PDB file of C-alpha atoms in Angstrom:
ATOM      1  CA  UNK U1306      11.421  15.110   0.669  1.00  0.00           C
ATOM      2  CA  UNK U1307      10.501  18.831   0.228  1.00  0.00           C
ATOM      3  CA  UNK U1308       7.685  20.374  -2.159  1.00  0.00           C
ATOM      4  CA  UNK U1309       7.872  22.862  -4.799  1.00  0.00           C
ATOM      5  CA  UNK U1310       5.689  25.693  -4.253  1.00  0.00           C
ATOM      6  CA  UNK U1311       3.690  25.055  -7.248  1.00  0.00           C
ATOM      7  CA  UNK U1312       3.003  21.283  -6.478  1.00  0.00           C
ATOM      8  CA  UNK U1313      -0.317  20.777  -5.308  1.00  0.00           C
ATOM      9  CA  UNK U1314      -0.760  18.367  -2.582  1.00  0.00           C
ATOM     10  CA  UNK U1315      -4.036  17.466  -3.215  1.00  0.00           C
ATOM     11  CA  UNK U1316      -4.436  17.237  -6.818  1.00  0.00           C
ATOM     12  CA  UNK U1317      -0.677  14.776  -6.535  1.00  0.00           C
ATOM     13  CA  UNK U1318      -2.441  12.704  -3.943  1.00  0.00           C
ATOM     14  CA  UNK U1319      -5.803  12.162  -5.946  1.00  0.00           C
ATOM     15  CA  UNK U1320      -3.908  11.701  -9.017  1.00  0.00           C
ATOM     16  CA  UNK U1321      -1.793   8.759  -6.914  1.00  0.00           C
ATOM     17  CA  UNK U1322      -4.803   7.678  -5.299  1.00  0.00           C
ATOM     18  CA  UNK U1323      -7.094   7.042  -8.583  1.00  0.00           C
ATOM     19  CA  UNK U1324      -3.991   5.657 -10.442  1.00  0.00           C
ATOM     20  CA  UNK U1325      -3.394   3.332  -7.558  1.00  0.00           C
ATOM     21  CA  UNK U1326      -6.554   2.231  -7.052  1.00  0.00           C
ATOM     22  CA  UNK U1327      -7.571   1.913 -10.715  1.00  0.00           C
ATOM     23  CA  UNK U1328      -4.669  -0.190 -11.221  1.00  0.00           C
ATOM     24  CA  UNK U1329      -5.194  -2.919  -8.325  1.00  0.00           C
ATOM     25  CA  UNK U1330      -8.858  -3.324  -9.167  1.00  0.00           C
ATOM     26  CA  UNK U1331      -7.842  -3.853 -12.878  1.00  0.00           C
ATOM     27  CA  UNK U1332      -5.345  -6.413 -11.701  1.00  0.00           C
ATOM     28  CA  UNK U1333      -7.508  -8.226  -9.194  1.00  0.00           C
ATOM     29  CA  UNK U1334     -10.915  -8.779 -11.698  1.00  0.00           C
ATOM     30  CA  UNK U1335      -8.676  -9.550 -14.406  1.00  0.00           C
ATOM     31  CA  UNK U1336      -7.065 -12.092 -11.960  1.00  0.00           C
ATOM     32  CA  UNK U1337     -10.875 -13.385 -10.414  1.00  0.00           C
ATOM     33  CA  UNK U1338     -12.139 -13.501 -14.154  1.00  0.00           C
ATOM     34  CA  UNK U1339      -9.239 -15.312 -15.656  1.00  0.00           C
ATOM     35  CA  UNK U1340      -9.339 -17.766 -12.553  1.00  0.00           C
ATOM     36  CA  UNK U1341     -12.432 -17.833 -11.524  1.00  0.00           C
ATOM     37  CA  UNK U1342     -12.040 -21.041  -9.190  1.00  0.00           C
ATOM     38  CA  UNK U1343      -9.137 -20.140  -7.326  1.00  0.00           C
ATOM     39  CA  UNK U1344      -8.698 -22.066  -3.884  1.00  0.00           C
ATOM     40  CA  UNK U1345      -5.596 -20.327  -2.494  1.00  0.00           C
ATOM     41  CA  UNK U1346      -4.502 -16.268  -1.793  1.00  0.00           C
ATOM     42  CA  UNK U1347      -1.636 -16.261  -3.616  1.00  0.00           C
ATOM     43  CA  UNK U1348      -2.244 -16.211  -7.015  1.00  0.00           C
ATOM     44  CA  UNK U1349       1.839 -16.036  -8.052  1.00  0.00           C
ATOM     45  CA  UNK U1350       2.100 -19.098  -6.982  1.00  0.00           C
ATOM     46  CA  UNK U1351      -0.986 -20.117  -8.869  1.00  0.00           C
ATOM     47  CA  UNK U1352       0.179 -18.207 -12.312  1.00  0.00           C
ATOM     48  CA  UNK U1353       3.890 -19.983 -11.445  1.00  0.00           C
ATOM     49  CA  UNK U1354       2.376 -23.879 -11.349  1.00  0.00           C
ATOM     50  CA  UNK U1355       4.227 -26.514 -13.346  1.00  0.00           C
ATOM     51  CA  UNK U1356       1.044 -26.409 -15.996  1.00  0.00           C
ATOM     52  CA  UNK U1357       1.156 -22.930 -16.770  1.00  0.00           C
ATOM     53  CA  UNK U1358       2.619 -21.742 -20.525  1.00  0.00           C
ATOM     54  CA  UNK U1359       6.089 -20.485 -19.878  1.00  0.00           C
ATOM     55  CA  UNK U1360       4.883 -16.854 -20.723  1.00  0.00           C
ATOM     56  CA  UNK U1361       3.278 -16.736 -17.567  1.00  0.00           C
ATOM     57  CA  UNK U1362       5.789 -18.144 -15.791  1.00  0.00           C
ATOM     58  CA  UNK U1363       8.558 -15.919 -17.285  1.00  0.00           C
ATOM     59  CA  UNK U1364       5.508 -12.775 -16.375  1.00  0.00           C
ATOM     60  CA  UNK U1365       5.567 -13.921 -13.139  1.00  0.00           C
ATOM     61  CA  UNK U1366       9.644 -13.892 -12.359  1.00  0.00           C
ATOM     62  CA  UNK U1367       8.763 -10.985 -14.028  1.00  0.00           C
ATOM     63  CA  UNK U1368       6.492  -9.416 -11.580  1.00  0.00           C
ATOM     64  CA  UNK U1369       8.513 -10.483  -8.772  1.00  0.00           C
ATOM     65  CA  UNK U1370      12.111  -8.919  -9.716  1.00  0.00           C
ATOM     66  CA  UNK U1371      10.499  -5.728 -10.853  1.00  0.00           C
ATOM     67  CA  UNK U1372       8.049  -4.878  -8.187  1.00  0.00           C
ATOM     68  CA  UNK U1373       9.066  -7.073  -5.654  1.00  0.00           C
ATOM     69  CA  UNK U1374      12.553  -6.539  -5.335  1.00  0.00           C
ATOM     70  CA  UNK U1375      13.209  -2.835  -6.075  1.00  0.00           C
ATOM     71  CA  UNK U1376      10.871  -2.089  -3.055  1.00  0.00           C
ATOM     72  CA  UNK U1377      13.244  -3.817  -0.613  1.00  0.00           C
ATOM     73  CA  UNK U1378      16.284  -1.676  -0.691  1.00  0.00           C
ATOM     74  CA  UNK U1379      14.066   1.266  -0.647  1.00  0.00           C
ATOM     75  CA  UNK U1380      12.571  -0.208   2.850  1.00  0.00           C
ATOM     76  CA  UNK U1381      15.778  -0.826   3.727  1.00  0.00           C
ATOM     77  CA  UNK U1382      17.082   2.508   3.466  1.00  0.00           C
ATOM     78  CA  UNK U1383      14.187   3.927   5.168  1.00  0.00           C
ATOM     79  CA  UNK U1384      14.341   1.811   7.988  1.00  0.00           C
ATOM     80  CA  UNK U1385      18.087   2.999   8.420  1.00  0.00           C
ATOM     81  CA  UNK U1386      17.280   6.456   7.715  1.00  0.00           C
ATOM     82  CA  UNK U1387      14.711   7.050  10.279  1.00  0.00           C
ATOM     83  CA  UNK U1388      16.615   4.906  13.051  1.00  0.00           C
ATOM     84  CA  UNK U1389      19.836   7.269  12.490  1.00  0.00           C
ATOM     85  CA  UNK U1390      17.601  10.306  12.272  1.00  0.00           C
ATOM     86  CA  UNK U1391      15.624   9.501  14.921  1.00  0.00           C
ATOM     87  CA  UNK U1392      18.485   9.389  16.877  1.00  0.00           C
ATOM     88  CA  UNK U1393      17.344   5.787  18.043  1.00  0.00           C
ATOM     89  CA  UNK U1394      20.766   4.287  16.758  1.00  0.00           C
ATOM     90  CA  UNK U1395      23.934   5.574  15.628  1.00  0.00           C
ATOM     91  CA  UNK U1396      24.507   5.377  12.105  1.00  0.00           C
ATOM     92  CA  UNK U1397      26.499   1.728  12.117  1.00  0.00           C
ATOM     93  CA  UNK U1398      23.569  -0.171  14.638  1.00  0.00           C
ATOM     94  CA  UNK U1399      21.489   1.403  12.365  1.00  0.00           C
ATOM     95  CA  UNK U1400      22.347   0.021   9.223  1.00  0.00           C
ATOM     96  CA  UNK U1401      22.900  -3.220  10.941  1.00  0.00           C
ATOM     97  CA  UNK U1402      18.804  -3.345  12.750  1.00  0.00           C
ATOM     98  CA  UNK U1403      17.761  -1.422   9.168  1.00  0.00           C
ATOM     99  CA  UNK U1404      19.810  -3.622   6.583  1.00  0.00           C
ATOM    100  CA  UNK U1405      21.160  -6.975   7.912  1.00  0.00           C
ATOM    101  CA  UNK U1406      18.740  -7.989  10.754  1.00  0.00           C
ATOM    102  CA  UNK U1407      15.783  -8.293   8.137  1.00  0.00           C
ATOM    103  CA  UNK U1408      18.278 -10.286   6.041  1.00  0.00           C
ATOM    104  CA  UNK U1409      19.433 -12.281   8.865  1.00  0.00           C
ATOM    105  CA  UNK U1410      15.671 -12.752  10.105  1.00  0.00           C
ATOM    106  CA  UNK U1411      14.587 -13.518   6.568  1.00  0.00           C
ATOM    107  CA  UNK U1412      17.142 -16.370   5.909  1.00  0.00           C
ATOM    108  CA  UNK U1413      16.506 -18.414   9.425  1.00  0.00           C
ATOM    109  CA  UNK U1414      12.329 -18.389   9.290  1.00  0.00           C
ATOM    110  CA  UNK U1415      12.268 -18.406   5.445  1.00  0.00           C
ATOM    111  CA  UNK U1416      10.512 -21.741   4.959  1.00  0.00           C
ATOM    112  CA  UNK U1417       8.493 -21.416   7.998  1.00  0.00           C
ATOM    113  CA  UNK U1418       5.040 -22.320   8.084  1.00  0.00           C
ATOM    114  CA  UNK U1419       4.092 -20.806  11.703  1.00  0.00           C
ATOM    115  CA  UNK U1420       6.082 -17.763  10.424  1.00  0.00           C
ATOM    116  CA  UNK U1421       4.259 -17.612   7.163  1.00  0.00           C
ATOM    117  CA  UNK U1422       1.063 -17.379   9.150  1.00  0.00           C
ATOM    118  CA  UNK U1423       2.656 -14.632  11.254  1.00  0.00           C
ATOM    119  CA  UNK U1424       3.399 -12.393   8.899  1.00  0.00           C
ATOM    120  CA  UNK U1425       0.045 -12.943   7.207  1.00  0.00           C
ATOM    121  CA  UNK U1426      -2.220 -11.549   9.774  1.00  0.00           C
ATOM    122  CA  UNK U1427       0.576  -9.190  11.780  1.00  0.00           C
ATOM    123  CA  UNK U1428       0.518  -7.606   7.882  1.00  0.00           C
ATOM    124  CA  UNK U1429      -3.293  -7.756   7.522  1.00  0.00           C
ATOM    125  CA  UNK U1430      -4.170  -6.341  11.393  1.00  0.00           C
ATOM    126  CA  UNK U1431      -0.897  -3.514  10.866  1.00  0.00           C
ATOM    127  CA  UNK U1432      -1.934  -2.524   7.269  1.00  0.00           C
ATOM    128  CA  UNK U1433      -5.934  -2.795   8.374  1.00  0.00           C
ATOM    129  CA  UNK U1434      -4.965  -0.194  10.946  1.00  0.00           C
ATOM    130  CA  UNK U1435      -2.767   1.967   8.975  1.00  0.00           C
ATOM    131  CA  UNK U1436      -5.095   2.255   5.686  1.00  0.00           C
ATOM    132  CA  UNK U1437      -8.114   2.830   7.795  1.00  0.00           C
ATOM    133  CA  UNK U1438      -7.815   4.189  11.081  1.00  0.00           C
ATOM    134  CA  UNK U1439      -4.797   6.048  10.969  1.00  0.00           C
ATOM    135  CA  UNK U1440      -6.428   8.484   8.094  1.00  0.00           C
ATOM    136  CA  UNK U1441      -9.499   8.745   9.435  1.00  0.00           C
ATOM    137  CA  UNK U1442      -7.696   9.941  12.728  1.00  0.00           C
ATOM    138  CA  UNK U1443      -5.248  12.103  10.960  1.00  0.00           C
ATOM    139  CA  UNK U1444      -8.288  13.730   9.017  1.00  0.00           C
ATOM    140  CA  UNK U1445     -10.191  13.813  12.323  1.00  0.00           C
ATOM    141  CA  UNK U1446      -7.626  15.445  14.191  1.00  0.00           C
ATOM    142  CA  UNK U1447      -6.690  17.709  11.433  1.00  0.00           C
ATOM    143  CA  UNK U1448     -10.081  19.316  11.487  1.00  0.00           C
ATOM    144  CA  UNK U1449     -10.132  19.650  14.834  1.00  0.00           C
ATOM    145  CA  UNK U1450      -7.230  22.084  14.608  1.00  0.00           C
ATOM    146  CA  UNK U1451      -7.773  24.019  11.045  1.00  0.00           C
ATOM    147  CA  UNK U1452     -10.919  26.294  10.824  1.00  0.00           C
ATOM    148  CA  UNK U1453     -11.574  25.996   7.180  1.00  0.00           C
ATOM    149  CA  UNK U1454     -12.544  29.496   7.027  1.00  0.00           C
ATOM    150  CA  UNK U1455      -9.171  30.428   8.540  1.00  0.00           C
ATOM    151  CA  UNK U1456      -7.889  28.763   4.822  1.00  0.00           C
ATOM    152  CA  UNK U1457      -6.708  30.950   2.548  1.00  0.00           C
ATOM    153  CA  UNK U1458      -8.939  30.680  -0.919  1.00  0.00           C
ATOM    154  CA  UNK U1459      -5.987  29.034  -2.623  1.00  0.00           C
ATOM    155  CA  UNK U1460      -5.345  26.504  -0.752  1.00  0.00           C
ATOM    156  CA  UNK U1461      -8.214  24.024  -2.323  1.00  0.00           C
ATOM    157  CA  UNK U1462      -6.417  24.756  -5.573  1.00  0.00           C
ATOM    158  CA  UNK U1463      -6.499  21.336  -7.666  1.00  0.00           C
ATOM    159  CA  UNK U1464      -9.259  19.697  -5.862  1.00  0.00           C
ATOM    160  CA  UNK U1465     -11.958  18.825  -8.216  1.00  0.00           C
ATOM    161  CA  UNK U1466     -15.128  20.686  -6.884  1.00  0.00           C
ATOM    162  CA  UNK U1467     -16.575  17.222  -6.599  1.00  0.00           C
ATOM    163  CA  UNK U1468     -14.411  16.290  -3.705  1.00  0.00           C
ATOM    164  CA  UNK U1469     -15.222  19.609  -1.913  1.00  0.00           C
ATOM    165  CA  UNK U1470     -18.444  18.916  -1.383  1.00  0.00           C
ATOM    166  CA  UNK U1471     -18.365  15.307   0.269  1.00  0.00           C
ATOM    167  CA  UNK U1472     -16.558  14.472   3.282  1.00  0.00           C
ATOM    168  CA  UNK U1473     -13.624  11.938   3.147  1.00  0.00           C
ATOM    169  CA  UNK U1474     -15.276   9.122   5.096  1.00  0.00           C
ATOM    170  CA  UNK U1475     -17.822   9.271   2.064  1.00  0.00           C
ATOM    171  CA  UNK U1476     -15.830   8.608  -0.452  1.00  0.00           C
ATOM    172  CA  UNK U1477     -13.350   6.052   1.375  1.00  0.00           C
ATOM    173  CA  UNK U1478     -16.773   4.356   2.110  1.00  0.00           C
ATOM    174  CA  UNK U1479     -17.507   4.401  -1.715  1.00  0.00           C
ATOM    175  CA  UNK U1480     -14.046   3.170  -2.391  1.00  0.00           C
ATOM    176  CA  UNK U1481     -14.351   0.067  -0.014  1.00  0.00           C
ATOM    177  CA  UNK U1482     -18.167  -0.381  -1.181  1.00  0.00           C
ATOM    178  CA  UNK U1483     -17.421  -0.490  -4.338  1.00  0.00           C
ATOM    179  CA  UNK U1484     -14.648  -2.508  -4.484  1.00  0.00           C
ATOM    180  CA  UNK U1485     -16.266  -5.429  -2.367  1.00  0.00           C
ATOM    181  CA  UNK U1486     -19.540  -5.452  -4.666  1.00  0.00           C
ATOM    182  CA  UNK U1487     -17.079  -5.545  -7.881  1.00  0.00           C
ATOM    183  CA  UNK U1488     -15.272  -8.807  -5.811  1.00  0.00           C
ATOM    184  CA  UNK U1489     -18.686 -10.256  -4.612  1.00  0.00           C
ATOM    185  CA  UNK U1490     -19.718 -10.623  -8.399  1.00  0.00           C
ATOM    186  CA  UNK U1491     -16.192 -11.315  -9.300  1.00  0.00           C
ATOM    187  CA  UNK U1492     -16.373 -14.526  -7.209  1.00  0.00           C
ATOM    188  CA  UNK U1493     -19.799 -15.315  -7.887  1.00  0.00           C
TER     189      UNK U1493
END
């Protein structure tokens, strides 16, 4: 969890941020064009139906055990991490409320439909609130405290000039703007 001194934090985050967001928008138009009339939101399950060739559904087991399933152990850990550092929990009711409760929780409401819908918008309001607000507010209160002429010349080092220029709340606005219009002609 520590940086190098010759990592630069914002050239590694807008490397992870195009990647990431180049990727997802790949994968959903080349999911809207390939199934254009798609009914439902979860388009595993549609790529997993009976009538699909077996190389999708093979891709799709695929999918699931190797992004899926490597990401849960890593939550896990965190979860247990930050409750024992924290000092919310010891390290033993920690591993139990980080690693077994989930499980536990998981394997009594698995097939639940009222649960299912639960999770769908408690995930869509948190996430909402987390990719939006929270770095707006970070970047709001960050400003607040850090004269950027108190910055030593260095420390834009990595930044394309581009992204000097325009504020943050531009370009997020760009991002979202142009991802809806590319999923507005995608559907239409």
């Amino acid at each position: 969890n520590e940086k190098r001194p010759h990592v630069s934090i914002d050239k590694t985050l807008w490397i992870g941020t195009w990647f990431n967001y180049v990727l997802y928008l790949a994968f959903g138009l080349v999911g809207a064009w390939a199934y254009p009339h798609m009914r439902t939101s979860d388009f595993l399950v549609v790529l997993g139906r009976p009538s699909s060739p077996i190389i999708t559904k093979v891709a799709v087991m695929l999918f699931s055990l190797g992004t899926i399933a490597p990401g849960i152990p890593v939550h896990c850990i965190t979860v247990r991490y930050n409750l024992y550092v924290g000092k919310i929990c010891s390290a033993r009711w920690a591993s139990f409320w980080g690693v077994l409760f989930p499980w536990l929780v998981a394997a009594i409401v698995y097939h639940g439909h009222y649960f299912s819908q639960i999770l769908n918008w408690s995930a869509l309001l948190v996430n909402g609130i987390i990719n939006f607000v929270v770095p707006l507010a970070i970047y709001i209160k960050a400003r607040s405290v850090t004269n950027p002429a108190d910055l030593p010349d260095d420390s834009y080092k990595g930044t394309p000039s581009w992204c000097r220029c325009m504020p943050p709340w531009v370009l997020a606005t760009s991002f979202v703007l142009i991802t809806l219009l590319l999923a507005v002609f995608a559907i239409t």
